[in-house]
Amino acid sequence: MELKEIQRLEGHTDRVWSLDWNPATGHAGIPLVFASCSGDKTVRIWEQNLSSGLWACKAVLEETHTRTVRSCAWSPSGKLLATGSFDATTAIWENVGGDFECVSTLEGHENEVKSVCWNASGTLLATCSRDKSVWIWEVLPGNEFECVSVLQGHAQDVKMVKWHPTEDILFSCSYDNNIKVWADEGDSDDWQCVQTLGVPNNGHTSTVWALSFSASGDRMVSCSDDLTVKVWGTENTEIQSGGGFAPWKHLCTLTGYHDRTIFSVHWSREGIFASGAADDAIRLFVDDNESQVGGPLYKLLLKKEKAHDMDVNFVQWSPGEKPLLASASDDGTIKVWELIS
């Protein structure tokens, strides 16, 4: 297997922190689209040309955020884009006939917003911040957003929020080395921390930068400043919506593959997960069907050395028939890759 570079995308004038593929693109003749965000205070919208297969910047979203844009996320319908910034705000953008308009600004965090994420139905938006809090916003008609819960539980900067792919259960990871699992006990917007994955249950020993779920939602992968990738599993995701919470358990730790901080991890629908790290490399891991009892359940498929000239901040697989991988880097570029055998 080989990770082949399709295109190197330039345009941002500072490091590229994150990107997000529009989930409503890449099928039924709709060209793939993704958004990227940067230290240059802008968001760029990129679209693939169906005939040439090449990418072009279709829009630059600027003059709204006054500091670094750290995170961006499309709603499940692909109609709205949320962007979280070091200016402590989250902006909501709507695509109106090809023009992106900022239709709402969410304020409340005390300082830098680090991550934004929509739930599977697009009815809730989660944001997290260096102020140690996680906020849950309800999406109301007319592009109105109401904060329904402020979750205090982390002791430090919260790096990422991620909703479970099928259930309204929220996961957050932090500079405090922990992953926290939040659920709404009942229908009263009474969000509580139902589990903490930390050192006592084989968790990370340093900052947890990111996490991602398998397509089926019964496994989760996390990555950390402790140079490890950990895989977690749950028995049954269905019963979680019935009020009973199925706890997550540590399945395996992948150690020895990275010698610098791992900033990003993302699981493809085909079961391959990618990591992006401070050694400028991208690695792909797959199920290890030959794994020994008690050994890691995953093995290194390939390592792409010098994928970028600087830190790889973010990796994410695309939707669509033949998934592509996009990566964002401190070198100011985004690269689109194809996995070929």
Protein backbone atom coordinates (compact mmCIF):
# COMPACT_ATOMS: atom_id res chain seq x y z
CA MET A 1 0.00 0.00 0.00
CA GLU A 2 1.13 3.52 -0.73
CA LEU A 3 -0.13 6.94 0.32
CA LYS A 4 0.07 8.99 -2.86
CA GLU A 5 -0.07 12.78 -2.83
CA ILE A 6 -2.76 14.05 -5.18
CA GLN A 7 -2.35 17.75 -4.55
CA ARG A 8 -0.70 20.31 -2.28
CA LEU A 9 -3.02 23.21 -1.55
CA GLU A 10 -1.60 26.64 -0.82
CA GLY A 11 -3.41 29.83 0.13
CA HIS A 12 -3.33 30.11 3.92
CA THR A 13 -0.64 32.50 5.11
CA ASP A 14 -0.11 30.87 8.51
CA ARG A 15 -0.29 27.38 9.99
CA VAL A 16 -3.35 25.30 9.10
CA TRP A 17 -4.87 23.95 12.29
CA SER A 18 -7.77 21.86 11.14
CA LEU A 19 -10.09 20.87 8.31
CA ASP A 20 -13.45 19.18 7.84
CA TRP A 21 -14.97 17.39 4.85
CA ASN A 22 -18.54 18.35 4.03
CA PRO A 23 -20.51 15.12 4.72
CA ALA A 24 -23.14 15.94 2.09
CA THR A 25 -20.57 15.89 -0.73
CA GLY A 26 -18.66 13.24 -2.64
CA HIS A 27 -21.61 11.19 -3.87
CA ALA A 28 -24.46 11.41 -6.39
CA GLY A 29 -22.39 13.62 -8.67
CA ILE A 30 -21.75 16.23 -5.96
CA PRO A 31 -18.06 17.18 -5.91
CA LEU A 32 -16.15 16.74 -2.66
CA VAL A 33 -15.83 19.89 -0.53
CA PHE A 34 -13.87 20.57 2.63
CA ALA A 35 -13.17 23.60 4.82
CA SER A 36 -9.80 24.47 6.37
CA CYS A 37 -8.95 26.97 9.12
CA SER A 38 -5.76 28.73 10.02
CA GLY A 39 -3.72 31.05 12.19
CA ASP A 40 -4.30 33.62 9.42
CA LYS A 41 -7.84 34.18 10.91
CA THR A 42 -9.55 32.80 7.80
CA VAL A 43 -11.45 29.72 6.69
CA ARG A 44 -11.06 28.42 3.15
CA ILE A 45 -13.58 26.32 1.26
CA TRP A 46 -12.03 23.86 -1.22
CA GLU A 47 -13.89 21.98 -3.95
CA GLN A 48 -12.81 19.17 -6.23
CA ASN A 49 -13.30 19.55 -9.96
CA LEU A 50 -15.16 16.43 -11.09
CA SER A 51 -13.46 16.26 -14.49
CA SER A 52 -9.85 17.01 -13.54
CA GLY A 53 -9.98 15.63 -9.99
CA LEU A 54 -8.03 18.69 -8.83
CA TRP A 55 -8.89 21.07 -6.01
CA ALA A 56 -9.48 24.81 -6.01
CA CYS A 57 -10.32 27.35 -3.33
CA LYS A 58 -13.95 28.40 -3.85
CA ALA A 59 -14.32 30.89 -1.00
CA VAL A 60 -12.37 32.62 1.76
CA LEU A 61 -14.32 33.34 4.95
CA GLU A 62 -12.66 36.31 6.58
CA GLU A 63 -13.21 39.54 8.51
CA THR A 64 -15.29 37.77 11.15
CA HIS A 65 -12.81 36.16 13.53
CA THR A 66 -10.17 38.47 14.96
CA ARG A 67 -7.71 35.74 15.95
CA THR A 68 -6.66 32.22 14.89
CA VAL A 69 -9.46 29.95 13.68
CA ARG A 70 -8.70 26.69 15.46
CA SER A 71 -11.55 24.38 14.46
CA CYS A 72 -14.23 24.02 11.79
CA ALA A 73 -17.12 21.56 11.43
CA TRP A 74 -19.95 21.09 8.92
CA SER A 75 -23.42 20.25 10.13
CA PRO A 76 -24.62 16.77 9.01
CA SER A 77 -26.74 18.34 6.25
CA GLY A 78 -23.68 20.22 4.97
CA LYS A 79 -25.62 23.47 5.02
CA LEU A 80 -23.99 25.12 8.03
CA LEU A 81 -20.34 25.47 8.99
CA ALA A 82 -19.28 26.19 12.58
CA THR A 83 -15.87 27.77 13.21
CA GLY A 84 -14.23 28.13 16.62
CA SER A 85 -11.60 30.80 17.23
CA PHE A 86 -9.02 32.01 19.71
CA ASP A 87 -11.16 35.19 19.83
CA ALA A 88 -13.45 33.14 22.16
CA THR A 89 -16.33 33.03 19.68
CA THR A 90 -17.89 30.37 17.48
CA ALA A 91 -19.25 31.61 14.15
CA ILE A 92 -22.00 29.85 12.21
CA TRP A 93 -21.83 30.21 8.43
CA GLU A 94 -24.55 29.39 5.94
CA ASN A 95 -24.02 28.66 2.28
CA VAL A 96 -26.48 30.94 0.51
CA GLY A 97 -26.26 30.24 -3.22
CA GLY A 98 -22.51 29.73 -3.12
CA ASP A 99 -21.83 32.71 -0.85
CA PHE A 100 -21.05 32.03 2.78
CA GLU A 101 -22.70 34.38 5.27
CA CYS A 102 -22.04 34.51 9.00
CA VAL A 103 -25.57 34.00 10.34
CA SER A 104 -24.81 33.65 14.05
CA THR A 105 -22.03 34.28 16.55
CA LEU A 106 -21.94 32.23 19.75
CA GLU A 107 -20.35 33.95 22.72
CA GLY A 108 -19.77 32.76 26.26
CA HIS A 109 -16.38 31.08 26.51
CA GLU A 110 -13.88 33.14 28.51
CA ASN A 111 -11.02 32.58 26.07
CA GLU A 112 -9.83 30.47 23.12
CA VAL A 113 -12.33 28.06 21.58
CA LYS A 114 -10.37 24.93 20.67
CA SER A 115 -12.94 22.63 19.02
CA VAL A 116 -16.48 22.56 17.64
CA CYS A 117 -18.61 19.51 16.75
CA TRP A 118 -22.22 18.79 15.69
CA ASN A 119 -24.16 15.76 16.87
CA ALA A 120 -25.36 13.17 14.33
CA SER A 121 -28.79 14.76 13.89
CA GLY A 122 -27.51 18.34 13.68
CA THR A 123 -29.69 19.43 16.62
CA LEU A 124 -26.82 20.08 19.06
CA LEU A 125 -23.44 21.79 18.75
CA ALA A 126 -20.64 21.30 21.26
CA THR A 127 -17.78 23.75 21.83
CA CYS A 128 -14.79 23.59 24.19
CA SER A 129 -12.20 26.05 25.33
CA ARG A 130 -9.00 26.81 27.17
CA ASP A 131 -11.37 28.02 29.93
CA LYS A 132 -11.71 24.26 30.84
CA SER A 133 -15.42 24.16 29.97
CA VAL A 134 -17.52 22.35 27.38
CA TRP A 135 -20.70 24.07 26.16
CA ILE A 136 -23.67 22.36 24.51
CA TRP A 137 -25.83 24.53 22.26
CA GLU A 138 -29.27 23.64 20.95
CA VAL A 139 -29.97 24.56 17.34
CA LEU A 140 -33.23 26.50 17.14
CA PRO A 141 -35.19 27.65 14.06
CA GLY A 142 -33.91 30.73 12.27
CA ASN A 143 -30.23 30.03 12.96
CA GLU A 144 -30.68 30.74 16.67
CA PHE A 145 -28.53 28.85 19.16
CA GLU A 146 -29.25 28.46 22.85
CA CYS A 147 -26.73 27.19 25.39
CA VAL A 148 -28.44 24.33 27.23
CA SER A 149 -25.52 23.16 29.35
CA VAL A 150 -22.07 24.23 30.52
CA LEU A 151 -20.00 21.21 31.51
CA GLN A 152 -17.31 21.80 34.11
CA GLY A 153 -15.20 18.77 34.85
CA HIS A 154 -11.84 19.13 33.19
CA ALA A 155 -9.01 20.65 35.22
CA GLN A 156 -7.25 22.16 32.18
CA ASP A 157 -7.61 23.35 28.58
CA VAL A 158 -10.09 21.16 26.65
CA LYS A 159 -8.51 20.24 23.31
CA MET A 160 -11.37 18.52 21.47
CA VAL A 161 -15.07 17.66 21.66
CA LYS A 162 -16.52 14.81 19.64
CA TRP A 163 -20.04 13.41 19.53
CA HIS A 164 -20.63 9.68 19.26
CA PRO A 165 -21.58 8.88 15.62
CA THR A 166 -25.03 7.46 16.47
CA GLU A 167 -25.89 8.44 20.06
CA ASP A 168 -26.19 11.81 21.77
CA ILE A 169 -23.19 11.11 23.96
CA LEU A 170 -20.37 13.64 24.01
CA PHE A 171 -16.65 12.99 24.49
CA SER A 172 -14.04 15.58 25.42
CA CYS A 173 -10.27 15.33 25.82
CA SER A 174 -7.96 17.65 27.64
CA TYR A 175 -4.59 18.93 28.74
CA ASP A 176 -5.51 17.28 32.07
CA ASN A 177 -4.70 13.88 30.40
CA ASN A 178 -8.33 12.71 30.63
CA ILE A 179 -11.13 11.80 28.25
CA LYS A 180 -14.56 12.54 29.68
CA VAL A 181 -17.86 11.03 28.55
CA TRP A 182 -20.99 13.16 28.96
CA ALA A 183 -24.62 12.05 28.68
CA ASP A 184 -28.00 13.67 29.20
CA GLU A 185 -29.66 11.67 31.95
CA GLY A 186 -33.28 11.89 30.86
CA ASP A 187 -34.59 14.67 28.62
CA SER A 188 -34.02 17.58 30.93
CA ASP A 189 -30.77 18.93 29.49
CA ASP A 190 -29.19 17.56 32.64
CA TRP A 191 -25.81 16.67 31.16
CA GLN A 192 -23.50 14.75 33.48
CA CYS A 193 -20.06 13.21 33.26
CA VAL A 194 -20.81 9.47 33.19
CA GLN A 195 -17.22 8.25 32.80
CA THR A 196 -13.65 9.53 32.99
CA LEU A 197 -10.98 7.64 31.05
CA GLY A 198 -7.70 8.43 32.75
CA VAL A 199 -4.61 6.84 34.26
CA PRO A 200 -6.57 4.58 36.68
CA ASN A 201 -8.26 2.83 33.72
CA ASN A 202 -5.22 2.56 31.43
CA GLY A 203 -5.63 6.09 30.09
CA HIS A 204 -3.09 8.56 28.79
CA THR A 205 -0.32 10.02 30.94
CA SER A 206 -0.12 13.37 29.13
CA THR A 207 -2.32 15.74 27.09
CA VAL A 208 -4.97 13.96 25.02
CA TRP A 209 -5.09 15.83 21.71
CA ALA A 210 -7.79 14.07 19.72
CA LEU A 211 -10.15 11.12 19.41
CA SER A 212 -12.15 9.45 16.68
CA PHE A 213 -14.77 6.70 16.37
CA SER A 214 -14.99 3.62 14.19
CA ALA A 215 -17.86 3.63 11.68
CA SER A 216 -19.93 1.28 13.85
CA GLY A 217 -19.36 3.46 16.92
CA ASP A 218 -18.26 0.64 19.20
CA ARG A 219 -14.58 1.60 19.16
CA MET A 220 -12.75 4.84 19.79
CA VAL A 221 -9.13 5.80 19.18
CA SER A 222 -7.31 8.55 21.11
CA CYS A 223 -3.88 10.12 20.70
CA SER A 224 -1.65 11.96 23.09
CA ASP A 225 1.45 13.87 24.01
CA ASP A 226 2.51 10.65 25.78
CA LEU A 227 3.45 9.31 22.30
CA THR A 228 0.81 6.58 22.33
CA VAL A 229 -2.40 5.82 20.50
CA LYS A 230 -5.04 4.01 22.54
CA VAL A 231 -8.05 2.05 21.34
CA TRP A 232 -11.17 1.85 23.51
CA GLY A 233 -14.27 -0.30 23.12
CA THR A 234 -17.81 -0.45 24.42
CA GLU A 235 -20.06 -3.49 24.61
CA ASN A 236 -23.20 -2.03 23.21
CA THR A 237 -23.93 1.41 21.83
CA GLU A 238 -27.68 0.86 21.46
CA ILE A 239 -28.44 0.56 25.17
CA GLN A 240 -26.81 3.91 25.79
CA SER A 241 -29.83 5.72 24.38
CA GLY A 242 -32.13 3.68 26.60
CA GLY A 243 -30.81 5.47 29.66
CA GLY A 244 -28.32 2.75 30.60
CA PHE A 245 -24.73 3.74 29.88
CA ALA A 246 -22.32 1.11 28.56
CA PRO A 247 -18.89 2.04 29.89
CA TRP A 248 -15.83 2.26 27.65
CA LYS A 249 -12.87 -0.03 28.29
CA HIS A 250 -9.24 0.15 27.24
CA LEU A 251 -8.55 -2.44 24.52
CA CYS A 252 -4.95 -1.77 23.53
CA THR A 253 -2.13 0.78 23.45
CA LEU A 254 0.00 1.34 20.36
CA THR A 255 3.40 2.42 21.58
CA GLY A 256 6.80 2.70 19.92
CA TYR A 257 5.45 4.00 16.61
CA HIS A 258 5.68 7.72 17.36
CA ASP A 259 8.58 9.63 18.92
CA ARG A 260 6.92 13.06 18.86
CA THR A 261 3.51 14.35 19.99
CA ILE A 262 0.53 12.85 18.12
CA PHE A 263 -1.89 15.68 17.35
CA SER A 264 -4.57 13.99 15.29
CA VAL A 265 -6.17 10.64 14.66
CA HIS A 266 -9.08 9.70 12.39
CA TRP A 267 -10.80 6.41 11.61
CA SER A 268 -11.96 5.69 8.04
CA ARG A 269 -15.18 3.84 7.24
CA GLU A 270 -12.93 1.07 5.89
CA GLY A 271 -11.41 0.55 9.33
CA ILE A 272 -8.04 2.23 8.70
CA PHE A 273 -7.06 4.93 11.13
CA ALA A 274 -4.57 7.67 10.34
CA SER A 275 -2.38 9.66 12.74
CA GLY A 276 -0.72 13.02 12.26
CA ALA A 277 2.20 14.01 14.45
CA ALA A 278 4.94 16.51 15.28
CA ASP A 279 7.50 14.42 13.35
CA ASP A 280 5.88 15.65 10.09
CA ALA A 281 4.74 12.10 9.27
CA ILE A 282 1.40 10.41 8.64
CA ARG A 283 0.89 6.82 9.77
CA LEU A 284 -1.91 4.41 8.92
CA PHE A 285 -2.98 1.55 11.20
CA VAL A 286 -5.23 -1.43 10.50
CA ASP A 287 -6.79 -4.38 12.31
CA ASP A 288 -4.19 -7.01 13.08
CA ASN A 289 -5.96 -10.29 12.48
CA GLU A 290 -2.82 -12.16 13.53
CA SER A 291 -2.44 -10.34 16.84
CA GLN A 292 -1.33 -12.40 19.81
CA VAL A 293 -3.55 -12.74 22.85
CA GLY A 294 -2.98 -9.70 25.02
CA GLY A 295 -1.08 -7.91 22.24
CA PRO A 296 -2.17 -4.84 20.29
CA LEU A 297 -5.20 -5.41 18.07
CA TYR A 298 -3.85 -3.05 15.39
CA LYS A 299 -0.70 -2.91 13.31
CA LEU A 300 1.12 -0.23 11.31
CA LEU A 301 0.04 -0.37 7.66
CA LEU A 302 2.40 2.36 6.46
CA LYS A 303 4.34 5.43 7.51
CA LYS A 304 4.59 8.42 5.19
CA GLU A 305 7.79 10.22 6.21
CA LYS A 306 7.98 13.95 5.54
CA ALA A 307 4.33 14.13 4.61
CA HIS A 308 4.70 17.85 5.39
CA ASP A 309 7.63 20.19 6.05
CA MET A 310 6.41 20.82 9.61
CA ASP A 311 4.00 19.39 12.22
CA VAL A 312 0.95 17.54 10.90
CA ASN A 313 -1.85 19.11 12.95
CA PHE A 314 -4.83 17.28 11.53
CA VAL A 315 -5.78 14.29 9.38
CA GLN A 316 -9.25 13.32 8.18
CA TRP A 317 -10.68 10.79 5.71
CA SER A 318 -13.25 12.00 3.19
CA PRO A 319 -16.81 10.80 2.68
CA GLY A 320 -17.70 9.21 -0.67
CA GLU A 321 -17.01 5.98 -2.48
CA LYS A 322 -13.21 6.08 -2.53
CA PRO A 323 -12.01 7.86 0.59
CA LEU A 324 -9.22 10.38 0.30
CA LEU A 325 -7.12 11.59 3.22
CA ALA A 326 -6.54 15.29 3.83
CA SER A 327 -3.83 16.62 6.12
CA ALA A 328 -3.21 20.10 7.55
CA SER A 329 0.15 21.38 8.72
CA ASP A 330 2.15 24.11 10.41
CA ASP A 331 3.81 24.56 7.01
CA GLY A 332 0.68 26.43 5.88
CA THR A 333 -0.44 23.80 3.38
CA ILE A 334 -3.11 21.15 3.09
CA LYS A 335 -2.41 17.95 1.21
CA VAL A 336 -4.88 15.51 -0.30
CA TRP A 337 -3.76 11.88 -0.44
CA GLU A 338 -5.01 8.67 -2.02
CA LEU A 339 -4.35 5.23 -0.60
CA ILE A 340 -3.39 2.94 -3.45
CA SER A 341 -2.42 -0.71 -3.37
